Coordinates of C-alpha atoms and ligand atoms in Angstrom, one line a residue:
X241 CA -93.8 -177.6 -80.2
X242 CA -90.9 -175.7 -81.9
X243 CA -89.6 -172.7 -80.5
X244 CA -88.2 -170.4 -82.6
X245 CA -88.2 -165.8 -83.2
X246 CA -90.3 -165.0 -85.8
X247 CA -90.3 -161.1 -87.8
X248 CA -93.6 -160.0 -88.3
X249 CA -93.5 -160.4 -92.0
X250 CA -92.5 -164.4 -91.7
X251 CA -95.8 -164.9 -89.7
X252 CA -97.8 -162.9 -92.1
X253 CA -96.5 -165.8 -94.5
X254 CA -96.5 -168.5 -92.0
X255 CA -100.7 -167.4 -91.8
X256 CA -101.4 -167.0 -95.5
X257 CA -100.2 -170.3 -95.9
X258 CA -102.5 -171.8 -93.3
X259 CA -104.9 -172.6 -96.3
X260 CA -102.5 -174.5 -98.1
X261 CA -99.9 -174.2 -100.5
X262 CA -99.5 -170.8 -102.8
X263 CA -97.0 -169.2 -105.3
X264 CA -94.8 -166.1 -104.7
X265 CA -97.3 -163.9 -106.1
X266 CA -100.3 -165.6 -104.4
X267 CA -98.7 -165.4 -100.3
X268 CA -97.6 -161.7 -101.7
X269 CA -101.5 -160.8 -101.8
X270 CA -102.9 -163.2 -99.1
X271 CA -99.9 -161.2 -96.3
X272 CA -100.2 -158.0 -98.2
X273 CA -96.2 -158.3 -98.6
X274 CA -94.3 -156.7 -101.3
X275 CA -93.0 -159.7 -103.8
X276 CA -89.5 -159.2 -102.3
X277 CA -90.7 -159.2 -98.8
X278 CA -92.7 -162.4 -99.5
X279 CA -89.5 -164.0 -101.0
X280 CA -87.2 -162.8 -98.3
X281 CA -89.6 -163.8 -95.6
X282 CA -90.4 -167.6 -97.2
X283 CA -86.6 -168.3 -97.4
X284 CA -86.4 -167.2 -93.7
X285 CA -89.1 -169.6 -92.4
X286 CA -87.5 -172.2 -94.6
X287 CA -83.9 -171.7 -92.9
X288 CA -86.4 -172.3 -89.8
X289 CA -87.6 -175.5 -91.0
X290 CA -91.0 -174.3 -91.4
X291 CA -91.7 -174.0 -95.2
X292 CA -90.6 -175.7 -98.0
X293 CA -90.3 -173.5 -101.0
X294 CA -90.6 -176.4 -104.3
X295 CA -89.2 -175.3 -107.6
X296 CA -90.3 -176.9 -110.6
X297 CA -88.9 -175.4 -113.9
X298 CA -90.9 -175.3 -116.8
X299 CA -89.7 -175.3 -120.9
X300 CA -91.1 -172.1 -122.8
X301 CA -90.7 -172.5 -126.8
X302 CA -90.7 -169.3 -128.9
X303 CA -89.1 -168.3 -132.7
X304 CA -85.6 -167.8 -132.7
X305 CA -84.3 -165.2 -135.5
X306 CA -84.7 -167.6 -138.3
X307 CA -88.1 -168.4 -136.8
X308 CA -89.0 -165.1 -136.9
X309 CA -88.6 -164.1 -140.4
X310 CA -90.4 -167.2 -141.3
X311 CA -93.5 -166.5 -139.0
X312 CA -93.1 -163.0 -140.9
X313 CA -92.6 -164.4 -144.3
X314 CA -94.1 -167.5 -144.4
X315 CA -92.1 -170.7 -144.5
X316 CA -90.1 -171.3 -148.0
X317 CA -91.9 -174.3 -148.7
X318 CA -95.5 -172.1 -148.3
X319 CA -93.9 -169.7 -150.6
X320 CA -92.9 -172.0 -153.1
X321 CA -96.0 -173.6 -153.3
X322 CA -97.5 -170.4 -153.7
X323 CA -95.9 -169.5 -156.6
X324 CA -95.3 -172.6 -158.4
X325 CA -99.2 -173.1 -158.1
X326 CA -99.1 -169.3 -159.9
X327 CA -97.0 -169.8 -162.6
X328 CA -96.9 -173.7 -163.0
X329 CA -93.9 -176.1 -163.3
X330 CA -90.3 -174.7 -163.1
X331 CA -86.8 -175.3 -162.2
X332 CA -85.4 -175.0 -158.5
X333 CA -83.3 -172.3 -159.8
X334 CA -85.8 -169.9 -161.0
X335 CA -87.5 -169.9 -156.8
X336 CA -88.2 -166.7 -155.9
X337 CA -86.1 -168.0 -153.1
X338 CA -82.7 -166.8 -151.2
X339 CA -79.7 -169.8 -152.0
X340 CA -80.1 -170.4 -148.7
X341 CA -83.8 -171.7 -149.0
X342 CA -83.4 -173.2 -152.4
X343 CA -81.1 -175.5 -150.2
X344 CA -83.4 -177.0 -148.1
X345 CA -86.8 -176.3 -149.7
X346 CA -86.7 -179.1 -152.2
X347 CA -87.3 -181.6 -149.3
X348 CA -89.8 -179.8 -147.7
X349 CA -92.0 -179.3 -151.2
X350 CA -92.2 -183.3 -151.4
X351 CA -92.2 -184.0 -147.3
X352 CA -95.7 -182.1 -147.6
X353 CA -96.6 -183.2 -151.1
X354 CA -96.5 -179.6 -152.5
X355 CA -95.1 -180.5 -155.6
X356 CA -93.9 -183.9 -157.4
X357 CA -90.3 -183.9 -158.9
X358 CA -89.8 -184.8 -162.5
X359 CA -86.6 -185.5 -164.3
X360 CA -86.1 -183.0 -167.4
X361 CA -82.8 -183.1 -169.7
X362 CA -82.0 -179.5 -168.6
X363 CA -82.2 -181.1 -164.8
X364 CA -85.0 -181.5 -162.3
X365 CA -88.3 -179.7 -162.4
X366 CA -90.7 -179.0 -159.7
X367 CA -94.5 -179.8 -160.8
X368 CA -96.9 -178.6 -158.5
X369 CA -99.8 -181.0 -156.7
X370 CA -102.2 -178.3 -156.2
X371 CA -102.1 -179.5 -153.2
X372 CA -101.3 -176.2 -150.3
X373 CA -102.6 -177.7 -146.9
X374 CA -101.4 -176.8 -143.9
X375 CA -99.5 -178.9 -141.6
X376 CA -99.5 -178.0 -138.2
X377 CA -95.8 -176.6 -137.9
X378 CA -97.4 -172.9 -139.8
X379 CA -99.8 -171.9 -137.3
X380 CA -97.6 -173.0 -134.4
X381 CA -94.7 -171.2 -135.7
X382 CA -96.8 -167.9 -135.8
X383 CA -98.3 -168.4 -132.4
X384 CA -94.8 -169.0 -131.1
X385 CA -93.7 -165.7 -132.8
X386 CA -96.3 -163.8 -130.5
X387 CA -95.5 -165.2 -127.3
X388 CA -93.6 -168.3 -125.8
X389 CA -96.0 -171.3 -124.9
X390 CA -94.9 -173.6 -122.3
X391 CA -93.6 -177.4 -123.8
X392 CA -97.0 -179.0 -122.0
X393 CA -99.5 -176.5 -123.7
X394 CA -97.6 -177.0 -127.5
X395 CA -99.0 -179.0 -130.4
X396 CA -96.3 -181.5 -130.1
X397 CA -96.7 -182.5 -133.9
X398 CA -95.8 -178.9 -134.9
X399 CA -93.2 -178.5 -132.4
X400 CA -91.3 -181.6 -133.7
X401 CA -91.3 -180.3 -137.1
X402 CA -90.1 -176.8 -136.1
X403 CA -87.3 -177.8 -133.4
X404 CA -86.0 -180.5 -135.8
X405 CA -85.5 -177.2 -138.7
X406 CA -83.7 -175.2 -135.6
X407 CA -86.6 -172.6 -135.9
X408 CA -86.9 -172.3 -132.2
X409 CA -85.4 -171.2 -129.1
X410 CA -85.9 -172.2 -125.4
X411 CA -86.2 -170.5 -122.6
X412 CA -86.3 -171.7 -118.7
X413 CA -88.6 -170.3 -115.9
X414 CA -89.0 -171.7 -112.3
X415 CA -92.2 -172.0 -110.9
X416 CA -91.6 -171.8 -107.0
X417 CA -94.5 -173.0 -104.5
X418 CA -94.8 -172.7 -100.8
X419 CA -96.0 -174.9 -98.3
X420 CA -95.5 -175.9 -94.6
X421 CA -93.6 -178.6 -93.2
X422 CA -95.0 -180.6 -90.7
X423 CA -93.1 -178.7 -88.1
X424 CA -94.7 -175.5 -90.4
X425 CA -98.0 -176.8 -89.2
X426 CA -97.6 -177.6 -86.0
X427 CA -96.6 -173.9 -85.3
X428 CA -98.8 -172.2 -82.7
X429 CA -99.5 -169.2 -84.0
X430 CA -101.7 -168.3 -81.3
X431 CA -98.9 -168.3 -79.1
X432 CA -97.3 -165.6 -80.9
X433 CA -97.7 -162.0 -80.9
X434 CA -97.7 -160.3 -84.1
X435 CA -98.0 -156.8 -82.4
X436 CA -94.1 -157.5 -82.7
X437 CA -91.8 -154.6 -82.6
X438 CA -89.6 -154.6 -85.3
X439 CA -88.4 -151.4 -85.6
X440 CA -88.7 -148.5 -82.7
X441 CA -89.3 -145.2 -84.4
X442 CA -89.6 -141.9 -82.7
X443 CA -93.5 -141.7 -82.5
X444 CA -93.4 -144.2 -80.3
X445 CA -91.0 -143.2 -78.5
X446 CA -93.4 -139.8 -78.1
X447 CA -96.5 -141.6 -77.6
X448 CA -95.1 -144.5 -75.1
X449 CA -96.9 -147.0 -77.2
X450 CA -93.8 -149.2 -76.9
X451 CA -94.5 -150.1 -73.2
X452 CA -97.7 -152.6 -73.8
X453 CA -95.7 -154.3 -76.8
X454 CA -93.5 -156.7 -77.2
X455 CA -90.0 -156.3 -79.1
X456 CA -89.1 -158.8 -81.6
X457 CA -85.9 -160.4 -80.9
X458 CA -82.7 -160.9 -83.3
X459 CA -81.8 -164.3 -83.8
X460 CA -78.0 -163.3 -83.7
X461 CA -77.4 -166.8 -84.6
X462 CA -79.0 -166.9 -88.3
X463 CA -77.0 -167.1 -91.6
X464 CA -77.8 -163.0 -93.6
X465 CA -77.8 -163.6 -97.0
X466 CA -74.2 -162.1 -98.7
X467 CA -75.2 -158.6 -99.4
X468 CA -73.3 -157.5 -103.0
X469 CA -70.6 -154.5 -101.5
X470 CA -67.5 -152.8 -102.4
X471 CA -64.3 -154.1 -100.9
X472 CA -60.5 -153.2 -100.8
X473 CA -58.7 -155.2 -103.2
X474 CA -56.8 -157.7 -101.1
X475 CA -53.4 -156.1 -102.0
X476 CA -54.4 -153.4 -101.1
X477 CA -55.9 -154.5 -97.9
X478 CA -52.6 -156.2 -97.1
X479 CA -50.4 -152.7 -98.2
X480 CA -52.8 -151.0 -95.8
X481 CA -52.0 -153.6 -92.8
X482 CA -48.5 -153.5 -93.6
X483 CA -48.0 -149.5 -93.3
X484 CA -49.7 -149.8 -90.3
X485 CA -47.3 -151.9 -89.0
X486 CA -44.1 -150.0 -89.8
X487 CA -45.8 -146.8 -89.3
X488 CA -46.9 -148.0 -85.5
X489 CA -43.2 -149.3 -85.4
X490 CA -41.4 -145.6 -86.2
X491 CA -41.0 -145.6 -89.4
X492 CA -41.7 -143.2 -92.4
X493 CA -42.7 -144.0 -95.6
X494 CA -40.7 -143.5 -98.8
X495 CA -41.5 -143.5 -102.1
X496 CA -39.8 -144.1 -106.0
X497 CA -40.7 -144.0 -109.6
X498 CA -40.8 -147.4 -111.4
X499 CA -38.6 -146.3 -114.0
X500 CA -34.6 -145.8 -112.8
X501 CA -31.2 -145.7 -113.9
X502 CA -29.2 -148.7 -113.6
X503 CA -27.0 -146.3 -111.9
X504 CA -29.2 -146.1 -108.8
X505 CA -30.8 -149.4 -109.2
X506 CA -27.4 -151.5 -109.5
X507 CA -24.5 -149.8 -109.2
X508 CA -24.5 -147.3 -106.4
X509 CA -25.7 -150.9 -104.5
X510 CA -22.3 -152.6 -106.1
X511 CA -24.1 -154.5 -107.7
X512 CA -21.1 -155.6 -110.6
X513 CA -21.9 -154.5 -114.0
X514 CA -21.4 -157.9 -115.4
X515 CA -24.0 -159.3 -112.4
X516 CA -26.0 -161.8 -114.2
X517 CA -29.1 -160.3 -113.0
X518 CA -28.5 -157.6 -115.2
X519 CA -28.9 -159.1 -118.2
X520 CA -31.6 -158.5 -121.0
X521 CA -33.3 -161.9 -119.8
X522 CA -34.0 -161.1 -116.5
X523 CA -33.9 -156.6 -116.2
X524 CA -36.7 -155.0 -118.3
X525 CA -35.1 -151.8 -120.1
X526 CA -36.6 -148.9 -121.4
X527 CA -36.0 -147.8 -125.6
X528 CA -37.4 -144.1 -124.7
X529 CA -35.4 -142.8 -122.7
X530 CA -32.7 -145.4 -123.1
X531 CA -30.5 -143.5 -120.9
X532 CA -30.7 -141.2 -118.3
X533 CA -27.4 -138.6 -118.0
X534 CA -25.9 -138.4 -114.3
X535 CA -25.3 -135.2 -113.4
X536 CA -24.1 -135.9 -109.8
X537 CA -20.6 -136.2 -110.9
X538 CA -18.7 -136.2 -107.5
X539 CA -21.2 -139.6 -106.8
X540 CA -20.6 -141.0 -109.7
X541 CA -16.9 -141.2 -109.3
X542 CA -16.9 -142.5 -105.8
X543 CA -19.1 -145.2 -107.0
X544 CA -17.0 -146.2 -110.3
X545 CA -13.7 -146.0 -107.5
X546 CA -15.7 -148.8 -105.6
X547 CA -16.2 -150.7 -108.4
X548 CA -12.7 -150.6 -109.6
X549 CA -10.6 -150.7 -106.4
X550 CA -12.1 -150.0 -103.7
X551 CA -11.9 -146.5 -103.6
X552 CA -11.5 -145.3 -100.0
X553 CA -12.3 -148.5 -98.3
X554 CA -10.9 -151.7 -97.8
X555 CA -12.6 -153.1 -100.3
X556 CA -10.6 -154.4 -103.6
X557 CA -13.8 -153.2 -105.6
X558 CA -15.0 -156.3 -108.5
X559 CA -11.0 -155.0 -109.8
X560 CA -12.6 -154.4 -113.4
X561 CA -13.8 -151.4 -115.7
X562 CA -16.9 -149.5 -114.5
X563 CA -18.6 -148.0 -117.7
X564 CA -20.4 -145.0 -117.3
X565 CA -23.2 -146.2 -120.2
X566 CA -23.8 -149.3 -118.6
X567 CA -24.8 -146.8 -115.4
X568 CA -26.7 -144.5 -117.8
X569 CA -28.8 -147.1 -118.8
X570 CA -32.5 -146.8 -118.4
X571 CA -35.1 -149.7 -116.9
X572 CA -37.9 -150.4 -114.8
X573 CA -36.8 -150.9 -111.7
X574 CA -36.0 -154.7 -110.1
X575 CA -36.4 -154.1 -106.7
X576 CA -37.3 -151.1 -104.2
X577 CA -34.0 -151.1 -102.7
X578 CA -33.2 -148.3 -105.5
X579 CA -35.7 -146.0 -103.3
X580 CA -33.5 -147.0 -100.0
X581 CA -30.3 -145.8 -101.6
X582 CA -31.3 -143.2 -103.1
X583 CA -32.8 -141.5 -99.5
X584 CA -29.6 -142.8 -97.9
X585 CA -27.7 -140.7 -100.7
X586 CA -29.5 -137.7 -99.3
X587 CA -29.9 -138.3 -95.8
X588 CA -27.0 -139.6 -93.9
X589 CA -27.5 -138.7 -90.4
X590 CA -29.2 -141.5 -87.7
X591 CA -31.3 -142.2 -86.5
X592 CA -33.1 -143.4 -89.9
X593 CA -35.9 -145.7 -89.6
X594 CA -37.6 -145.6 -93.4
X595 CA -40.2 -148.4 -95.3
X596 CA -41.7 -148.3 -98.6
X597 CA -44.2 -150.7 -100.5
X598 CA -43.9 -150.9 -104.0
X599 CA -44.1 -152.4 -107.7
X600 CA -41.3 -154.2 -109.1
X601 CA -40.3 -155.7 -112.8
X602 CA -38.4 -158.5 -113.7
X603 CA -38.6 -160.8 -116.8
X604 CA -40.2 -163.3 -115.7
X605 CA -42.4 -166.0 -116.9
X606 CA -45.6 -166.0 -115.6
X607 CA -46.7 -169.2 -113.7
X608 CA -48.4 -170.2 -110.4
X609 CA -45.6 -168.4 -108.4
X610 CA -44.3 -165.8 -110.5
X611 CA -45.4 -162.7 -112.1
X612 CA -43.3 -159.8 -113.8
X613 CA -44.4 -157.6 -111.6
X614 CA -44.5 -157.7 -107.8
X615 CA -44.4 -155.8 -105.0
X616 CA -42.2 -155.0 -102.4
X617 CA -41.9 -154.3 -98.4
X618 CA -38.7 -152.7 -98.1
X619 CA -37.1 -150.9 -95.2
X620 CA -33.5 -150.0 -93.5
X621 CA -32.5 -148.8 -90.1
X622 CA -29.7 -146.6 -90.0
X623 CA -28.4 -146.4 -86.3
X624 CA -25.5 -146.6 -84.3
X625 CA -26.0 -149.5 -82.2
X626 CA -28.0 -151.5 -85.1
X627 CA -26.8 -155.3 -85.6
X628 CA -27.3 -158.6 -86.6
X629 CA -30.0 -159.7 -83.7
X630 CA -32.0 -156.5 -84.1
X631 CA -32.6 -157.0 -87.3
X632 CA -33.8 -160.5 -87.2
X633 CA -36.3 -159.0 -84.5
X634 CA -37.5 -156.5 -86.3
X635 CA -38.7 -159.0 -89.3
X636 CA -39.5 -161.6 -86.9
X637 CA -42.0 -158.7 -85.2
X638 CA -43.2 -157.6 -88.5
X639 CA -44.1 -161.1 -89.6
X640 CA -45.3 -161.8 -86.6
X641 CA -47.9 -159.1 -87.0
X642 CA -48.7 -159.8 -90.2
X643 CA -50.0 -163.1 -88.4
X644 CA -47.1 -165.5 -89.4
X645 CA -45.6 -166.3 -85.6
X646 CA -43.2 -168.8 -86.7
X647 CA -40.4 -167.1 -89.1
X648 CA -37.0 -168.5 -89.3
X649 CA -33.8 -167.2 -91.3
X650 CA -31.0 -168.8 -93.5
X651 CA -27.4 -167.3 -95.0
X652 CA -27.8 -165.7 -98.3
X653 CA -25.7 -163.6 -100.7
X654 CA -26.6 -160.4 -102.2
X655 CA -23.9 -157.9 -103.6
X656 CA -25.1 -155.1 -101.1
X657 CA -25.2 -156.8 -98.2
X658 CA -23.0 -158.5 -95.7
X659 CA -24.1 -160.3 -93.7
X660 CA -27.4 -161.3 -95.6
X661 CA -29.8 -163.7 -95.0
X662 CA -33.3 -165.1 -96.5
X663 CA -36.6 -164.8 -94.4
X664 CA -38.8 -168.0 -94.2
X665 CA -42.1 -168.1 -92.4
X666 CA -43.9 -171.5 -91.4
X667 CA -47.1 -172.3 -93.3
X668 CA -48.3 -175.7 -92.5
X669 CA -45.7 -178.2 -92.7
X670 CA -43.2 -176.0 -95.1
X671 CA -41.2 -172.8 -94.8
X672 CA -41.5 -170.5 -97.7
X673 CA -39.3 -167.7 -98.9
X674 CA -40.5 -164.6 -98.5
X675 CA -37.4 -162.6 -99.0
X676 CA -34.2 -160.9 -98.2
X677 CA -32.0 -158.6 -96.1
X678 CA -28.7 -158.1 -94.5
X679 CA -26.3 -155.1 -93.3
X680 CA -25.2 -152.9 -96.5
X681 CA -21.6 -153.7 -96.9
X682 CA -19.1 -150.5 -96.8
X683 CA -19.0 -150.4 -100.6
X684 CA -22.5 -149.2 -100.5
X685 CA -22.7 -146.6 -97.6
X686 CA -18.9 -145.0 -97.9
X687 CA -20.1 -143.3 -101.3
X688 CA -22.8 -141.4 -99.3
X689 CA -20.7 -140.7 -96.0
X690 CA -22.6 -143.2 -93.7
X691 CA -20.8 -144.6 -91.2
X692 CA -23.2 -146.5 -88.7
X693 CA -24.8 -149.9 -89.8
X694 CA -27.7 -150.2 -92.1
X695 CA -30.3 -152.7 -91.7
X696 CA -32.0 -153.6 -95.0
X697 CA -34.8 -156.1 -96.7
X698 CA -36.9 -156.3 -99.1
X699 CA -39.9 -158.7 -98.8
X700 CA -42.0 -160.1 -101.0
X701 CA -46.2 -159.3 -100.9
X702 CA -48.2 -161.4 -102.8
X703 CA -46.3 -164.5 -101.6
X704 CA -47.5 -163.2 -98.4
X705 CA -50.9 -162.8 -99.6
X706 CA -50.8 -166.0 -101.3
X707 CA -50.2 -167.4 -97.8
X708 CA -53.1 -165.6 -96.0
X709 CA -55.8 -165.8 -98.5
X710 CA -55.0 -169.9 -99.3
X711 CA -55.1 -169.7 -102.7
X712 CA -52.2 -171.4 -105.0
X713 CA -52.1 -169.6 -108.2
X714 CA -50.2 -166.3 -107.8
X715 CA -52.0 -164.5 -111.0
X716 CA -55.4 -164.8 -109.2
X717 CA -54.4 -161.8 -107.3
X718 CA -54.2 -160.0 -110.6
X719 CA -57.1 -161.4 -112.4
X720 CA -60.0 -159.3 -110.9
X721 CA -62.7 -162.4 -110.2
X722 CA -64.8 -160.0 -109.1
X723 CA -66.7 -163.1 -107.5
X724 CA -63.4 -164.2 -105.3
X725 CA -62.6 -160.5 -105.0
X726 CA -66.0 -159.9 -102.9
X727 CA -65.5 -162.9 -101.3
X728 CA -62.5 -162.5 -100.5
X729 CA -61.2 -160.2 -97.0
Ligands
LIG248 N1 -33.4 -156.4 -103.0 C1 -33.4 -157.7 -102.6 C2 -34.4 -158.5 -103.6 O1 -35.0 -157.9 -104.4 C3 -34.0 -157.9 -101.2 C4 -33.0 -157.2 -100.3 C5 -33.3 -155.9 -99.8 C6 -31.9 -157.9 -99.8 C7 -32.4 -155.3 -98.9 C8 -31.1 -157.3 -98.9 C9 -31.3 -156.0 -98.4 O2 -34.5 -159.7 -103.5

């Protein structure tokens, strides 16, 4: 005997189909179950083992456009006929036909011995037989025009002619029966108590009626069929996690426009102005504006004094020309680092403990692991006893919550930052990339008065997401699958 919970509604089915196997619609009016409860209810007591639901799919024929206006019209070779048998012999040409037809109707006149074909000097002439029978593609091709018959009830002579003209269209419908299994039969129904409580409303909550019955139990352990809802994008999702993090860890959130000056972008971080990374080829920049002025004169020649020597610090600067156009010039931003320096240049005073995540452009070509726009998880940490260690920990703990425990770090070299290093976090076998950071050098803070250390980096999302969702083509995070998408998170 199986043992196994049963909802009211599946032994209703399990019942009707006592007497034997029925359709959909049929154990619908033997239960008294809506269609959908029927349907919901058999595929239940199938994941149960106890029906089997058979589907047999069945060919419907019916006119396709073409078919159509012929059903309407009359097929050209009936019209032909017609006509030729009205005003006798004549020339293809002279058909009250479309080109079209004249094309193909000269074939079908002869195939049905509507006319015989006789060789003239001006060309060939169509001579009618008299004769106008009707073959049996006509009358099928009107019926089909009404309504679609099923390929086993179709005069398969008619049909032949007709789907070898490309006069008709298919369609597919499944027929779906139920029936028990063995183990469907076997059931003891008279064990079971369809009194079930399904569902406890207040009435009987009033009345007490509950106490003599018996409350259906929830199989916790059965699959639910995917419902169709609304989810968070899973960059989103991630962003959301993400500002959690840093927001549970202290930190504020910052924000920047995607279109900067190269000014704040490049060269208030030192990055030099003949930095490769600044060329056309890899920095998008803007034709309106194509240049931003600077009012902020007093920064701007600290900055250019870095640049060239130094200025106040120790630094010999890059020791070449700092052009104030170069500065001026207008792009989309290449990293989020332009937001940190630009709150350092107004807020100097530790503690400082900010984050931002945000969209970033660079020319590059689109492949599995690249796009030309991406985001960024950037932060600093602006205090007096800030160092090396503390900022290793602080990714370590971030990657760590982001569920990547094993993170690891190797030297780098970015213009701003000294030391810097690259962040790699273990996925399987392999360590990827996942971004940068370091201590802004001198050059960068002694423009804006800071004197205590900065801890910077800027990470990379959708590698991260790449890495949590498995998937191995970066640009399905931007193709809105709306299938993945709901499946996905
Ligand atoms: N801006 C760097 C990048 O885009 C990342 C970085 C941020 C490095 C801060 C050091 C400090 O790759």
């Amino acid at each position: 005997m199986v043992k196994v919970d049963l909802s009211s509604n599946e032994i209703k089915i399990l019942k009707a189909l006592q007497g034997g196997t029925l359709s959909p619609s049929e154990a619908s009016l033997a239960s008294g179950l809506g269609e959908k409860e029927t349907m919901s209810a058999a595929s239940w007591l199938r994941s149960k083992g106890l029906v089997k639901i058979s589907e047999k799919s069945t060919t419907f024929y019916l006119t396709n456009n073409e078919g159509q206006k012929y059903a309407e019209e009359g097929l050209p070779e009936r019209r032909a006929a017609e006509w030729l048998n009205q005003f006798g012999e004549s020339p293809i040409e002279d058909l009250p036909l479309d080109e079209g037809e004249k094309k193909v109707v000269v074939g079908w006149l002869k195939r049905k011995n509507f006319v015989d074909l006789e060789k003239t000097e001006g060309g060939l002439k169509l001579v009618p037989t008299g004769n106008l029978n009707e073959t049996p593609d006509e009358p099928l091709l009107v019926l089909l025009n009404r309504r679609p018959i099923s390929e086993k009830k179709v005069d398969k002579e008619g049909l032949t002619l007709l789907k070898g003209r490309q006069l008709l269209e298919t369609r597919e419908e499944i027929t779906r029966k139920f029936s028990l299994t063995p183990d469907g039969q076997n059931f003891d129904l008279k064990s079971i108590d369809d009194n079930l409580i399904g569902e406890l409303t207040p009435e009987m909550i009033q009345s007490g009626v509950w106490k003599d019955k018996v409350f259906q139990r929830y199989g916790l352990d059965t699959n639910v069929e995917p419902t169709d809802h609304a989810t968070l994008h899973p960059l989103t999702h991630f962003t959301e996690e993400i500002r959690s993090i840093f927001l549970q860890m202290g930190f504020t959130e910052i924000e920047g426009d995607y279109v900067e000056s190269a000014f704040w972008n490049m060269d208030a971080l030192f990055i030099p102005q003949d930095h490769p990374a600044r060329e056309l080829q890899d920095t998008f920049y803007l034709s309106e504006p194509a240049s931003f002025v600077i009012n902020d004169e007093e920064t701007m020649d600290r900055v250019k004094a870095i640049h060239e020597d130094g200025g106040e610090t120790e630094s010999v600067g890059w020791g070449s020309d700092w052009s104030r156009e170069v500065a001026q010039q207008a792009l989309l931003r290449t990293h989020t680092t332009v937001g940190t320096i630009r709150y350092l240049s107004e807020h100097s005073e530790p503690p400082i403990r900010v984050f931002s995540v945000g969209r970033v452009f660079r020319r590059e070509a689109l492949d599995a692991t690249h796009l030309p726009e991406f985001t960024q998880v950037e932060g600093i940490i602006v205090e007096p006893e800030a160092n090396f260690g503390m900022l290793i920990g602080v990714l370590k703990e971030f990657y760590r919550r982001m569920g990547f425990p094993d993170v690891r770090v190797r030297p780098a070299y970015f213009p701003y930052t000294e030391p810097s290093m690259e962040v790699e976090v273990k996925f399987g076998d392999s360590w990827l990339e996942l971004g940068g950071s370091g201590i802004f050098r001198p050059e960068v803070t002694a423009p804006f008065g800071i004197d205590c250390p900065v801890l910077a980096w800027g990470l990379g999302l959708e590698r991260l997401a790449m890495l949590r969702l498995g998937i191995k083509d970066i640009r399905m995070l931007y193709q809105s699958d709306l299938q993945w998408l709901k499946e996905t998170i």
